Each structure stands twice: as structure tokens, then as C-alpha cells.
mmCIF file with all atom_site columns, C-alpha atoms in Angstrom:
data_model
loop_
_atom_site.group_PDB
_atom_site.id
_atom_site.type_symbol
_atom_site.label_atom_id
_atom_site.label_alt_id
_atom_site.label_comp_id
_atom_site.label_asym_id
_atom_site.label_entity_id
_atom_site.label_seq_id
_atom_site.pdbx_PDB_ins_code
_atom_site.Cartn_x
_atom_site.Cartn_y
_atom_site.Cartn_z
_atom_site.occupancy
_atom_site.B_iso_or_equiv
_atom_site.pdbx_formal_charge
_atom_site.auth_seq_id
_atom_site.auth_comp_id
_atom_site.auth_asym_id
_atom_site.auth_atom_id
_atom_site.pdbx_PDB_model_num
ATOM 1   C CA . MET A 1 1   ? 161.274 -16.254 -88.484 1.00 40.00 ? 30  MET A CA 1
ATOM 2   C CA . SER A 1 2   ? 159.078 -15.609 -91.506 1.00 41.00 ? 31  SER A CA 1
ATOM 3   C CA . GLN A 1 3   ? 157.501 -12.325 -92.499 1.00 40.00 ? 32  GLN A CA 1
ATOM 4   C CA . ASP A 1 4   ? 154.059 -13.570 -91.457 1.00 44.00 ? 33  ASP A CA 1
ATOM 5   C CA . GLU A 1 5   ? 155.298 -13.926 -87.861 1.00 42.00 ? 34  GLU A CA 1
ATOM 6   C CA . PRO A 1 6   ? 156.159 -10.412 -86.679 1.00 45.00 ? 35  PRO A CA 1
ATOM 7   C CA . LEU A 1 7   ? 157.498 -9.907  -83.194 1.00 46.00 ? 36  LEU A CA 1
ATOM 8   C CA . PRO A 1 8   ? 154.800 -8.713  -80.843 1.00 47.00 ? 37  PRO A CA 1
ATOM 9   C CA . ASN A 1 9   ? 154.710 -5.049  -80.022 1.00 46.00 ? 38  ASN A CA 1
ATOM 10  C CA . PRO A 1 10  ? 154.981 -4.855  -76.199 1.00 47.00 ? 39  PRO A CA 1
ATOM 11  C CA . SER A 1 11  ? 152.158 -2.290  -76.158 1.00 42.00 ? 40  SER A CA 1
ATOM 12  C CA . ALA A 1 12  ? 149.990 -4.806  -78.032 1.00 45.00 ? 41  ALA A CA 1
ATOM 13  C CA . LEU A 1 13  ? 150.323 -7.416  -75.300 1.00 50.00 ? 42  LEU A CA 1
ATOM 14  C CA . PRO A 1 14  ? 147.203 -7.911  -73.184 1.00 48.00 ? 43  PRO A CA 1
ATOM 15  C CA . PRO A 1 15  ? 146.908 -5.795  -70.037 1.00 49.00 ? 44  PRO A CA 1
ATOM 16  C CA . GLU A 1 16  ? 148.410 -7.321  -66.907 1.00 57.00 ? 45  GLU A CA 1
ATOM 17  C CA . GLY A 1 17  ? 146.205 -10.011 -65.425 1.00 55.00 ? 46  GLY A CA 1
ATOM 18  C CA . VAL A 1 18  ? 143.921 -10.204 -68.476 1.00 52.00 ? 47  VAL A CA 1
ATOM 19  C CA . ASP A 1 19  ? 143.407 -13.557 -70.173 1.00 54.00 ? 48  ASP A CA 1
ATOM 20  C CA . ASP A 1 20  ? 140.461 -13.161 -72.474 1.00 52.00 ? 49  ASP A CA 1
ATOM 21  C CA . GLY A 1 21  ? 141.404 -16.180 -74.599 1.00 53.00 ? 50  GLY A CA 1
ATOM 22  C CA . ALA A 1 22  ? 141.413 -14.072 -77.765 1.00 63.00 ? 51  ALA A CA 1
ATOM 23  C CA . SER A 1 23  ? 144.776 -12.551 -76.872 1.00 82.00 ? 52  SER A CA 1
ATOM 24  C CA . ASN A 1 24  ? 146.174 -15.832 -75.560 1.00 89.00 ? 53  ASN A CA 1
ATOM 25  C CA . PRO A 1 25  ? 147.259 -18.163 -78.377 1.00 91.00 ? 54  PRO A CA 1
ATOM 26  C CA . TRP A 1 26  ? 147.632 -21.003 -75.880 1.00 90.00 ? 55  TRP A CA 1
ATOM 27  C CA . ALA A 1 27  ? 144.026 -20.835 -74.604 1.00 90.00 ? 56  ALA A CA 1
ATOM 28  C CA . ASP A 1 28  ? 142.519 -23.083 -77.285 1.00 91.00 ? 57  ASP A CA 1
ATOM 29  C CA . LEU A 1 29  ? 145.720 -24.585 -78.673 1.00 92.00 ? 58  LEU A CA 1
ATOM 30  C CA . ALA A 1 30  ? 145.347 -27.395 -81.192 1.00 92.00 ? 59  ALA A CA 1
ATOM 31  C CA . PRO A 1 31  ? 147.519 -30.495 -80.647 1.00 93.00 ? 60  PRO A CA 1
ATOM 32  C CA . ASP A 1 32  ? 149.422 -29.761 -83.876 1.00 94.00 ? 61  ASP A CA 1
ATOM 33  C CA . GLY A 1 33  ? 150.206 -26.191 -82.742 1.00 92.00 ? 62  GLY A CA 1
ATOM 34  C CA . ALA A 1 34  ? 148.513 -24.671 -85.786 1.00 91.00 ? 63  ALA A CA 1
ATOM 35  C CA . GLY A 1 35  ? 148.471 -20.905 -85.511 1.00 86.00 ? 64  GLY A CA 1
ATOM 36  C CA . LEU A 1 36  ? 151.378 -20.634 -83.077 1.00 91.00 ? 65  LEU A CA 1
ATOM 37  C CA . ALA A 1 37  ? 153.867 -17.976 -84.106 1.00 92.00 ? 66  ALA A CA 1
ATOM 38  C CA . VAL A 1 38  ? 157.519 -18.393 -83.122 1.00 94.00 ? 67  VAL A CA 1
ATOM 39  C CA . HIS A 1 39  ? 157.224 -15.595 -80.555 1.00 92.00 ? 68  HIS A CA 1
ATOM 40  C CA . ASP A 1 40  ? 154.426 -17.596 -78.868 1.00 92.00 ? 69  ASP A CA 1
ATOM 41  C CA . PHE A 1 41  ? 156.509 -20.787 -78.580 1.00 94.00 ? 70  PHE A CA 1
ATOM 42  C CA . LEU A 1 42  ? 157.085 -21.868 -74.991 1.00 93.00 ? 71  LEU A CA 1
ATOM 43  C CA . THR A 1 43  ? 160.831 -22.032 -75.609 1.00 92.00 ? 72  THR A CA 1
ATOM 44  C CA . THR A 1 44  ? 160.941 -18.521 -77.087 1.00 93.00 ? 73  THR A CA 1
ATOM 45  C CA . MET A 1 45  ? 158.889 -17.028 -74.274 1.00 93.00 ? 74  MET A CA 1
ATOM 46  C CA . PHE A 1 46  ? 161.034 -18.749 -71.620 1.00 92.00 ? 75  PHE A CA 1
ATOM 47  C CA . SER A 1 47  ? 164.239 -17.665 -73.347 1.00 92.00 ? 76  SER A CA 1
ATOM 48  C CA . HIS A 1 48  ? 163.162 -14.018 -73.498 1.00 94.00 ? 77  HIS A CA 1
ATOM 49  C CA . THR A 1 49  ? 161.858 -14.132 -69.929 1.00 93.00 ? 78  THR A CA 1
ATOM 50  C CA . SER A 1 50  ? 165.002 -15.866 -68.662 1.00 91.00 ? 79  SER A CA 1
ATOM 51  C CA . ASN A 1 51  ? 167.244 -13.316 -70.358 1.00 92.00 ? 80  ASN A CA 1
ATOM 52  C CA . GLY A 1 52  ? 165.189 -10.456 -68.958 1.00 94.00 ? 81  GLY A CA 1
ATOM 53  C CA . LEU A 1 53  ? 165.244 -11.915 -65.447 1.00 93.00 ? 82  LEU A CA 1
ATOM 54  C CA . ARG A 1 54  ? 169.003 -12.440 -65.663 1.00 92.00 ? 83  ARG A CA 1
ATOM 55  C CA . ARG A 1 55  ? 169.484 -8.786  -66.655 1.00 93.00 ? 84  ARG A CA 1
ATOM 56  C CA . ALA A 1 56  ? 167.056 -7.459  -64.032 1.00 94.00 ? 85  ALA A CA 1
ATOM 57  C CA . ILE A 1 57  ? 167.963 -9.712  -61.109 1.00 94.00 ? 86  ILE A CA 1
ATOM 58  C CA . THR A 1 58  ? 171.350 -11.403 -61.418 1.00 93.00 ? 87  THR A CA 1
ATOM 59  C CA . LEU A 1 59  ? 173.509 -8.964  -63.362 1.00 93.00 ? 88  LEU A CA 1
ATOM 60  C CA . PRO A 1 60  ? 173.293 -6.114  -60.833 1.00 93.00 ? 89  PRO A CA 1
ATOM 61  C CA . TYR A 1 61  ? 174.766 -8.129  -57.968 1.00 92.00 ? 90  TYR A CA 1
ATOM 62  C CA . ALA A 1 62  ? 177.109 -10.168 -60.176 1.00 92.00 ? 91  ALA A CA 1
ATOM 63  C CA . ASN A 1 63  ? 178.490 -6.969  -61.709 1.00 93.00 ? 92  ASN A CA 1
ATOM 64  C CA . ARG A 1 64  ? 178.868 -5.413  -58.268 1.00 95.00 ? 93  ARG A CA 1
ATOM 65  C CA . PHE A 1 65  ? 181.299 -8.215  -57.391 1.00 95.00 ? 94  PHE A CA 1
ATOM 66  C CA . GLU A 1 66  ? 182.909 -8.274  -60.857 1.00 95.00 ? 95  GLU A CA 1
ATOM 67  C CA . LEU A 1 67  ? 181.479 -11.668 -61.755 1.00 95.00 ? 96  LEU A CA 1
ATOM 68  C CA . THR A 1 68  ? 179.789 -12.872 -64.900 1.00 93.00 ? 97  THR A CA 1
ATOM 69  C CA . VAL A 1 69  ? 176.492 -14.727 -64.582 1.00 92.00 ? 98  VAL A CA 1
ATOM 70  C CA . SER A 1 70  ? 178.347 -17.947 -65.465 1.00 92.00 ? 99  SER A CA 1
ATOM 71  C CA . GLU A 1 71  ? 180.931 -17.363 -62.740 1.00 94.00 ? 100 GLU A CA 1
ATOM 72  C CA . TRP A 1 72  ? 178.194 -16.699 -60.186 1.00 95.00 ? 101 TRP A CA 1
ATOM 73  C CA . ARG A 1 73  ? 176.396 -19.888 -61.241 1.00 92.00 ? 102 ARG A CA 1
ATOM 74  C CA . ILE A 1 74  ? 179.616 -21.922 -60.833 1.00 94.00 ? 103 ILE A CA 1
ATOM 75  C CA . LEU A 1 75  ? 180.259 -20.403 -57.387 1.00 94.00 ? 104 LEU A CA 1
ATOM 76  C CA . SER A 1 76  ? 176.679 -21.145 -56.347 1.00 94.00 ? 105 SER A CA 1
ATOM 77  C CA . VAL A 1 77  ? 176.831 -24.761 -57.438 1.00 94.00 ? 106 VAL A CA 1
ATOM 78  C CA . LEU A 1 78  ? 180.213 -25.328 -55.776 1.00 94.00 ? 107 LEU A CA 1
ATOM 79  C CA . ALA A 1 79  ? 179.064 -23.597 -52.575 1.00 93.00 ? 108 ALA A CA 1
ATOM 80  C CA . HIS A 1 80  ? 176.409 -26.267 -52.150 1.00 90.00 ? 109 HIS A CA 1
ATOM 81  C CA . ALA A 1 81  ? 178.521 -29.208 -53.242 1.00 89.00 ? 110 ALA A CA 1
ATOM 82  C CA . GLY A 1 82  ? 181.921 -28.253 -51.850 1.00 85.00 ? 111 GLY A CA 1
ATOM 83  C CA . SER A 1 83  ? 183.704 -30.094 -54.638 1.00 89.00 ? 112 SER A CA 1
ATOM 84  C CA . LEU A 1 84  ? 182.538 -31.704 -57.857 1.00 91.00 ? 113 LEU A CA 1
ATOM 85  C CA . PRO A 1 85  ? 183.988 -33.542 -60.797 1.00 91.00 ? 114 PRO A CA 1
ATOM 86  C CA . PHE A 1 86  ? 184.073 -31.266 -63.839 1.00 92.00 ? 115 PHE A CA 1
ATOM 87  C CA . ALA A 1 87  ? 181.365 -33.249 -65.696 1.00 89.00 ? 116 ALA A CA 1
ATOM 88  C CA . GLU A 1 88  ? 178.944 -32.987 -62.757 1.00 91.00 ? 117 GLU A CA 1
ATOM 89  C CA . LEU A 1 89  ? 179.630 -29.271 -62.423 1.00 92.00 ? 118 LEU A CA 1
ATOM 90  C CA . VAL A 1 90  ? 178.780 -28.808 -66.118 1.00 91.00 ? 119 VAL A CA 1
ATOM 91  C CA . GLU A 1 91  ? 175.520 -30.689 -65.631 1.00 90.00 ? 120 GLU A CA 1
ATOM 92  C CA . LEU A 1 92  ? 174.484 -28.939 -62.399 1.00 90.00 ? 121 LEU A CA 1
ATOM 93  C CA . ALA A 1 93  ? 175.388 -25.509 -63.774 1.00 90.00 ? 122 ALA A CA 1
ATOM 94  C CA . ALA A 1 94  ? 173.244 -26.220 -66.858 1.00 86.00 ? 123 ALA A CA 1
ATOM 95  C CA . ALA A 1 95  ? 176.019 -24.867 -69.058 1.00 87.00 ? 124 ALA A CA 1
ATOM 96  C CA . ASP A 1 96  ? 178.279 -26.174 -71.775 1.00 88.00 ? 125 ASP A CA 1
ATOM 97  C CA . LYS A 1 97  ? 181.822 -27.401 -71.129 1.00 92.00 ? 126 LYS A CA 1
ATOM 98  C CA . ALA A 1 98  ? 183.497 -24.402 -72.757 1.00 93.00 ? 127 ALA A CA 1
ATOM 99  C CA . GLN A 1 99  ? 181.460 -21.945 -70.696 1.00 92.00 ? 128 GLN A CA 1
ATOM 100 C CA . VAL A 1 100 ? 182.283 -23.790 -67.467 1.00 92.00 ? 129 VAL A CA 1
ATOM 101 C CA . SER A 1 101 ? 185.971 -24.056 -68.407 1.00 92.00 ? 130 SER A CA 1
ATOM 102 C CA . ARG A 1 102 ? 186.186 -20.292 -69.051 1.00 93.00 ? 131 ARG A CA 1
ATOM 103 C CA . ALA A 1 103 ? 184.388 -19.466 -65.804 1.00 94.00 ? 132 ALA A CA 1
ATOM 104 C CA . LEU A 1 104 ? 186.610 -21.850 -63.825 1.00 94.00 ? 133 LEU A CA 1
ATOM 105 C CA . ARG A 1 105 ? 189.755 -20.350 -65.330 1.00 94.00 ? 134 ARG A CA 1
ATOM 106 C CA . LEU A 1 106 ? 188.640 -16.811 -64.435 1.00 95.00 ? 135 LEU A CA 1
ATOM 107 C CA . LEU A 1 107 ? 187.523 -17.843 -60.939 1.00 96.00 ? 136 LEU A CA 1
ATOM 108 C CA . GLY A 1 108 ? 190.798 -19.715 -60.489 1.00 95.00 ? 137 GLY A CA 1
ATOM 109 C CA . ASP A 1 109 ? 192.779 -16.619 -61.495 1.00 96.00 ? 138 ASP A CA 1
ATOM 110 C CA . ARG A 1 110 ? 190.982 -14.755 -58.693 1.00 96.00 ? 139 ARG A CA 1
ATOM 111 C CA . GLY A 1 111 ? 191.692 -17.528 -56.183 1.00 96.00 ? 140 GLY A CA 1
ATOM 112 C CA . LEU A 1 112 ? 187.989 -18.368 -55.764 1.00 96.00 ? 141 LEU A CA 1
ATOM 113 C CA . VAL A 1 113 ? 188.153 -21.967 -57.017 1.00 95.00 ? 142 VAL A CA 1
ATOM 114 C CA . GLU A 1 114 ? 190.801 -24.630 -57.449 1.00 94.00 ? 143 GLU A CA 1
ATOM 115 C CA . MET A 1 115 ? 191.036 -27.547 -59.808 1.00 90.00 ? 144 MET A CA 1
ATOM 116 C CA . GLN A 1 116 ? 192.702 -30.791 -58.808 1.00 88.00 ? 145 GLN A CA 1
ATOM 117 C CA . THR A 1 117 ? 193.528 -33.839 -60.868 1.00 83.00 ? 146 THR A CA 1
ATOM 118 C CA . PRO A 1 118 ? 193.401 -36.879 -58.586 1.00 72.00 ? 147 PRO A CA 1
ATOM 119 C CA . GLY A 1 119 ? 195.465 -39.077 -60.840 1.00 68.00 ? 148 GLY A CA 1
ATOM 120 C CA . PRO A 1 120 ? 196.482 -39.806 -64.412 1.00 66.00 ? 149 PRO A CA 1
ATOM 121 C CA . ARG A 1 121 ? 192.921 -39.476 -65.763 1.00 57.00 ? 150 ARG A CA 1
ATOM 122 C CA . GLY A 1 122 ? 193.506 -35.954 -67.128 1.00 56.00 ? 151 GLY A CA 1
ATOM 123 C CA . ARG A 1 123 ? 190.535 -33.652 -67.599 1.00 56.00 ? 152 ARG A CA 1
ATOM 124 C CA . LYS A 1 124 ? 188.048 -36.474 -66.976 1.00 64.00 ? 153 LYS A CA 1
ATOM 125 C CA . GLY A 1 125 ? 189.333 -36.724 -63.413 1.00 76.00 ? 154 GLY A CA 1
ATOM 126 C CA . LEU A 1 126 ? 189.332 -32.977 -62.792 1.00 86.00 ? 155 LEU A CA 1
ATOM 127 C CA . ILE A 1 127 ? 187.807 -32.043 -59.430 1.00 90.00 ? 156 ILE A CA 1
ATOM 128 C CA . CYS A 1 128 ? 186.571 -28.475 -58.910 1.00 91.00 ? 157 CYS A CA 1
ATOM 129 C CA . LEU A 1 129 ? 186.739 -27.022 -55.402 1.00 93.00 ? 158 LEU A CA 1
ATOM 130 C CA . MET A 1 130 ? 185.613 -23.774 -53.812 1.00 94.00 ? 159 MET A CA 1
ATOM 131 C CA . THR A 1 131 ? 188.380 -21.981 -51.905 1.00 94.00 ? 160 THR A CA 1
ATOM 132 C CA . GLU A 1 132 ? 187.890 -20.142 -48.607 1.00 95.00 ? 161 GLU A CA 1
ATOM 133 C CA . ALA A 1 133 ? 187.970 -16.873 -50.560 1.00 96.00 ? 162 ALA A CA 1
ATOM 134 C CA . GLY A 1 134 ? 185.301 -18.222 -52.916 1.00 96.00 ? 163 GLY A CA 1
ATOM 135 C CA . GLN A 1 135 ? 183.136 -19.315 -49.995 1.00 95.00 ? 164 GLN A CA 1
ATOM 136 C CA . ALA A 1 136 ? 183.538 -15.900 -48.347 1.00 96.00 ? 165 ALA A CA 1
ATOM 137 C CA . LEU A 1 137 ? 182.512 -14.132 -51.556 1.00 97.00 ? 166 LEU A CA 1
ATOM 138 C CA . TYR A 1 138 ? 179.537 -16.456 -51.961 1.00 96.00 ? 167 TYR A CA 1
ATOM 139 C CA . GLN A 1 139 ? 178.429 -15.718 -48.379 1.00 96.00 ? 168 GLN A CA 1
ATOM 140 C CA . GLU A 1 140 ? 178.680 -11.986 -49.087 1.00 96.00 ? 169 GLU A CA 1
ATOM 141 C CA . ILE A 1 141 ? 176.655 -12.157 -52.309 1.00 96.00 ? 170 ILE A CA 1
ATOM 142 C CA . MET A 1 142 ? 173.978 -14.659 -51.280 1.00 95.00 ? 171 MET A CA 1
ATOM 143 C CA . PRO A 1 143 ? 171.871 -12.296 -49.106 1.00 96.00 ? 172 PRO A CA 1
ATOM 144 C CA . LEU A 1 144 ? 171.732 -9.834  -52.030 1.00 95.00 ? 173 LEU A CA 1
ATOM 145 C CA . ALA A 1 145 ? 170.841 -12.636 -54.438 1.00 95.00 ? 174 ALA A CA 1
ATOM 146 C CA . ARG A 1 146 ? 168.054 -13.908 -52.190 1.00 96.00 ? 175 ARG A CA 1
ATOM 147 C CA . ARG A 1 147 ? 166.645 -10.409 -51.734 1.00 96.00 ? 176 ARG A CA 1
ATOM 148 C CA . SER A 1 148 ? 166.733 -9.683  -55.480 1.00 95.00 ? 177 SER A CA 1
ATOM 149 C CA . GLN A 1 149 ? 165.054 -12.996 -56.279 1.00 95.00 ? 178 GLN A CA 1
ATOM 150 C CA . ALA A 1 150 ? 162.400 -12.459 -53.588 1.00 96.00 ? 179 ALA A CA 1
ATOM 151 C CA . GLN A 1 151 ? 161.610 -8.960  -54.837 1.00 96.00 ? 180 GLN A CA 1
ATOM 152 C CA . MET A 1 152 ? 160.887 -10.277 -58.327 1.00 96.00 ? 181 MET A CA 1
ATOM 153 C CA . ILE A 1 153 ? 158.942 -13.305 -57.086 1.00 96.00 ? 182 ILE A CA 1
ATOM 154 C CA . LEU A 1 154 ? 156.846 -11.063 -54.844 1.00 97.00 ? 183 LEU A CA 1
ATOM 155 C CA . THR A 1 155 ? 155.640 -9.082  -57.869 1.00 96.00 ? 184 THR A CA 1
ATOM 156 C CA . LEU A 1 156 ? 153.339 -12.087 -58.346 1.00 96.00 ? 185 LEU A CA 1
ATOM 157 C CA . SER A 1 157 ? 150.324 -12.720 -56.163 1.00 96.00 ? 186 SER A CA 1
ATOM 158 C CA . ARG A 1 158 ? 150.432 -15.629 -53.738 1.00 97.00 ? 187 ARG A CA 1
ATOM 159 C CA . ASP A 1 159 ? 148.246 -17.703 -56.091 1.00 96.00 ? 188 ASP A CA 1
ATOM 160 C CA . GLU A 1 160 ? 150.399 -16.801 -59.101 1.00 96.00 ? 189 GLU A CA 1
ATOM 161 C CA . ARG A 1 161 ? 153.556 -17.818 -57.194 1.00 96.00 ? 190 ARG A CA 1
ATOM 162 C CA . ARG A 1 162 ? 152.004 -21.150 -56.216 1.00 97.00 ? 191 ARG A CA 1
ATOM 163 C CA . VAL A 1 163 ? 150.799 -21.892 -59.747 1.00 96.00 ? 192 VAL A CA 1
ATOM 164 C CA . LEU A 1 164 ? 154.034 -20.775 -61.431 1.00 95.00 ? 193 LEU A CA 1
ATOM 165 C CA . TYR A 1 165 ? 156.197 -22.867 -59.086 1.00 96.00 ? 194 TYR A CA 1
ATOM 166 C CA . THR A 1 166 ? 153.985 -25.901 -59.728 1.00 96.00 ? 195 THR A CA 1
ATOM 167 C CA . VAL A 1 167 ? 153.959 -25.360 -63.490 1.00 95.00 ? 196 VAL A CA 1
ATOM 168 C CA . LEU A 1 168 ? 157.734 -24.894 -63.688 1.00 94.00 ? 197 LEU A CA 1
ATOM 169 C CA . GLY A 1 169 ? 158.232 -28.110 -61.704 1.00 94.00 ? 198 GLY A CA 1
ATOM 170 C CA . LYS A 1 170 ? 155.895 -29.962 -64.040 1.00 94.00 ? 199 LYS A CA 1
ATOM 171 C CA . LEU A 1 171 ? 157.694 -28.675 -67.126 1.00 93.00 ? 200 LEU A CA 1
ATOM 172 C CA . ARG A 1 172 ? 161.108 -29.617 -65.651 1.00 89.00 ? 201 ARG A CA 1
ATOM 173 C CA . ARG A 1 173 ? 159.878 -33.143 -64.919 1.00 91.00 ? 202 ARG A CA 1
ATOM 174 C CA . GLN A 1 174 ? 158.459 -33.418 -68.452 1.00 90.00 ? 203 GLN A CA 1
ATOM 175 C CA . CYS A 1 175 ? 161.765 -32.256 -69.927 1.00 88.00 ? 204 CYS A CA 1
ATOM 176 C CA . GLY A 1 176 ? 163.577 -34.864 -67.819 1.00 83.00 ? 205 GLY A CA 1
ATOM 177 C CA . ALA A 1 177 ? 161.208 -37.569 -69.041 1.00 74.00 ? 206 ALA A CA 1
ATOM 178 C CA . ALA A 1 178 ? 161.679 -36.407 -72.625 1.00 68.00 ? 207 ALA A CA 1
ATOM 179 C CA . ASP A 1 179 ? 165.477 -36.439 -72.214 1.00 67.00 ? 208 ASP A CA 1
ATOM 180 C CA . ALA A 1 180 ? 165.263 -40.006 -70.932 1.00 63.00 ? 209 ALA A CA 1
ATOM 181 C CA . ASP A 1 181 ? 163.218 -41.306 -73.857 1.00 57.00 ? 210 ASP A CA 1
ATOM 182 C CA . GLY A 1 182 ? 164.476 -38.871 -76.504 1.00 52.00 ? 211 GLY A CA 1
ATOM 183 C CA . SER A 1 183 ? 160.964 -37.675 -77.363 1.00 46.00 ? 212 SER A CA 1
ATOM 184 C CA . ILE A 1 184 ? 161.691 -33.947 -77.454 1.00 43.00 ? 213 ILE A CA 1
ATOM 185 C CA . ASP A 1 185 ? 163.825 -32.641 -80.255 1.00 42.00 ? 214 ASP A CA 1
ATOM 186 C CA . ALA A 1 186 ? 165.539 -29.248 -79.960 1.00 33.00 ? 215 ALA A CA 1
#
């Protein structure tokens, strides 16, 4: 980040619900992005928001059950799938292989997941399974997770929730299309 792109002072952000265009650098955005500061990038704003949401919503219940956010994500994915090949678990958890490996090892040490190798294929054939203890823990945490998520979502008006859900879906689809044709560069 250059010196001409200071981080925004939170007190300098526009009041809640105000979009006067002048304080919104996206309102009249040029196709070349001229004038966008790094802190106004979509990726930066989502990263900061995602980190804040994780701290405010997920960490309290994950910590209560002595889980990391990564471990909770792995449990959640496996709870829905039952069992998954390692590569699919990495993809569905939206994490890197090392992060998933660490979480699986820690969850395995607690008896919450098991890994099976269905033949001589080594790690490529690794199947990840949720144990009964893992399923029981997931069932205990999930009502708290749903409630925490709902409380944050309900801070938005009904119209804001509808628009945000639609916008996030559109951005996810666009990212998928960009991944397929390679048009978005990190």
C-alpha cells in the first residue's frame, strides 16, 4: 500500500445507511478503476469483513468447543457429506491442503474424524469420515452456529438481506466463470 492510500479511519466512514455517492468510491466507478484505493477494493473489503465476521460469529462457539475455525469448517463439510476424498474436502472447505491436513490430524487425535486409505493409492486415495463422536459434537454446535449467524444476518433489513444474498450469489457465479476461463488474476 502506498503512502497516498491511507487506511480509512472508521469514524470517517459514512453514517450507517447513507450512500451519498461522494463517500462511496464505487458509485461512479470508471471501468479502469481509476481512483480506487486498496482499502476500497472489493477483495480487501470482503477480506476485512470476512475476518471480522469470523471473529464475531464463529470464534465464540468454536472456542467454546475447543475447535479452530478450520476444524469447525471441516466438521461442517463432513457432516453434510458423511465421507469425502481428501481433494474434495479441500475444495468444499475452501482451504489449502496444509490447512485441511492439520485440521484433520487434530480432529483425528480427538476421535472426531477418521481417515481411510482404500487401497495402494496413498494420499490421493485418502477418504475422510466423520465419526459418531464428531457427528454428536456437530449436532451440539450447529444450533449455536445457526443462532449466531441469524443474529448477524438480522442486523440487516429484509431488503438488505435479499439484496446482499443476491449480490453474493452473483459474485460467486462470476468468480466461478472467471476460474473456468482464467480471466481473473489474483
